[in-house]
Amino acid sequence: DEVYVAGGYRGAAVSDFSVFDPATNTHRALPPLPMSTEHVVGATVGRRLYVIVGRAGAIHDISSRVQIYDVDLGRWQTGPD
């Protein structure tokens, strides 16, 4: 019932991470991504959110990093590339 927003671009890749609750029309900041990124792919498995690949800013600077957010623990970990 919530929408998670990870990374983005504001002149450079950012590490912003937040959750939007449509029921209350509010955003809440969460711990930032371990690595700033934009143009990511996201997925969920159970109570974990995966932020996969992306660019660190330059068009040729493609990352193969997997960043995993544990919703229950409220923290990030890095998965295998």
Coordinates of C-alpha atoms in Angstrom, one line a residue:
D1 CA 0.0 0.0 0.0
E2 CA 3.0 2.3 -0.2
V3 CA 5.3 3.5 -3.0
Y4 CA 9.0 3.6 -2.5
V5 CA 11.2 6.0 -4.5
A6 CA 14.9 5.3 -4.8
G7 CA 17.7 7.4 -6.4
G8 CA 17.2 9.9 -9.2
Y9 CA 18.9 12.7 -11.0
R10 CA 19.2 16.4 -10.0
G11 CA 22.3 17.5 -11.9
A12 CA 24.0 14.3 -10.7
A13 CA 22.8 10.9 -9.4
V14 CA 21.4 11.1 -5.9
S15 CA 21.1 8.6 -3.0
D16 CA 17.6 9.8 -1.9
F17 CA 15.2 7.1 -0.7
S18 CA 11.7 7.7 0.6
V19 CA 8.2 6.1 0.9
F20 CA 4.9 7.6 -0.2
D21 CA 1.7 6.7 1.6
P22 CA -1.2 7.4 -0.7
A23 CA -3.7 6.9 2.1
T24 CA -2.3 9.9 4.0
N25 CA -0.7 11.7 1.0
T26 CA 2.6 11.9 2.8
H27 CA 6.3 11.2 2.0
R28 CA 8.7 10.0 4.6
A29 CA 12.5 10.0 4.2
L30 CA 14.3 6.7 4.7
P31 CA 18.0 5.8 5.0
P32 CA 19.8 6.9 1.8
L33 CA 21.0 4.4 -0.8
P34 CA 24.5 3.1 -0.2
M35 CA 25.5 4.3 -3.7
S36 CA 23.9 7.3 -5.5
T37 CA 22.2 6.1 -8.7
E38 CA 19.7 6.9 -11.4
H39 CA 18.0 4.9 -14.1
V40 CA 17.6 1.9 -11.8
V41 CA 15.5 -1.2 -12.0
G42 CA 13.5 -2.0 -8.8
A43 CA 11.8 -5.2 -7.5
T44 CA 10.5 -6.5 -4.3
V45 CA 10.8 -10.0 -2.9
G46 CA 8.9 -10.5 0.4
R47 CA 9.8 -7.6 2.7
R48 CA 13.0 -6.6 0.8
L49 CA 13.3 -4.0 -1.9
Y50 CA 16.0 -4.4 -4.6
V51 CA 17.5 -1.4 -6.4
I52 CA 19.5 -3.0 -9.3
V53 CA 22.1 -1.5 -11.6
G54 CA 21.7 2.1 -12.8
R55 CA 24.1 4.9 -13.6
A56 CA 26.2 6.8 -11.1
G57 CA 26.0 10.0 -13.2
A58 CA 27.9 9.7 -16.4
I59 CA 26.2 8.0 -19.3
H60 CA 29.0 5.4 -19.5
D61 CA 29.2 4.9 -15.8
I62 CA 26.8 1.9 -15.5
S63 CA 26.9 0.1 -12.2
S64 CA 26.2 -3.6 -11.7
R65 CA 25.6 -3.1 -7.9
V66 CA 22.6 -4.6 -6.2
Q67 CA 21.3 -2.6 -3.2
I68 CA 18.8 -4.3 -0.9
Y69 CA 16.6 -2.5 1.6
D70 CA 15.1 -4.6 4.4
V71 CA 11.8 -3.0 5.3
D72 CA 11.6 -4.7 8.7
L73 CA 15.1 -3.7 9.8
G74 CA 15.1 -0.3 8.1
R75 CA 18.6 -0.7 6.6
W76 CA 20.4 -1.3 3.4
Q77 CA 22.8 -4.1 2.5
T78 CA 24.7 -4.7 -0.7
G79 CA 24.1 -7.8 -2.7
P80 CA 26.4 -9.5 -5.3
D81 CA 26.9 -7.7 -8.6

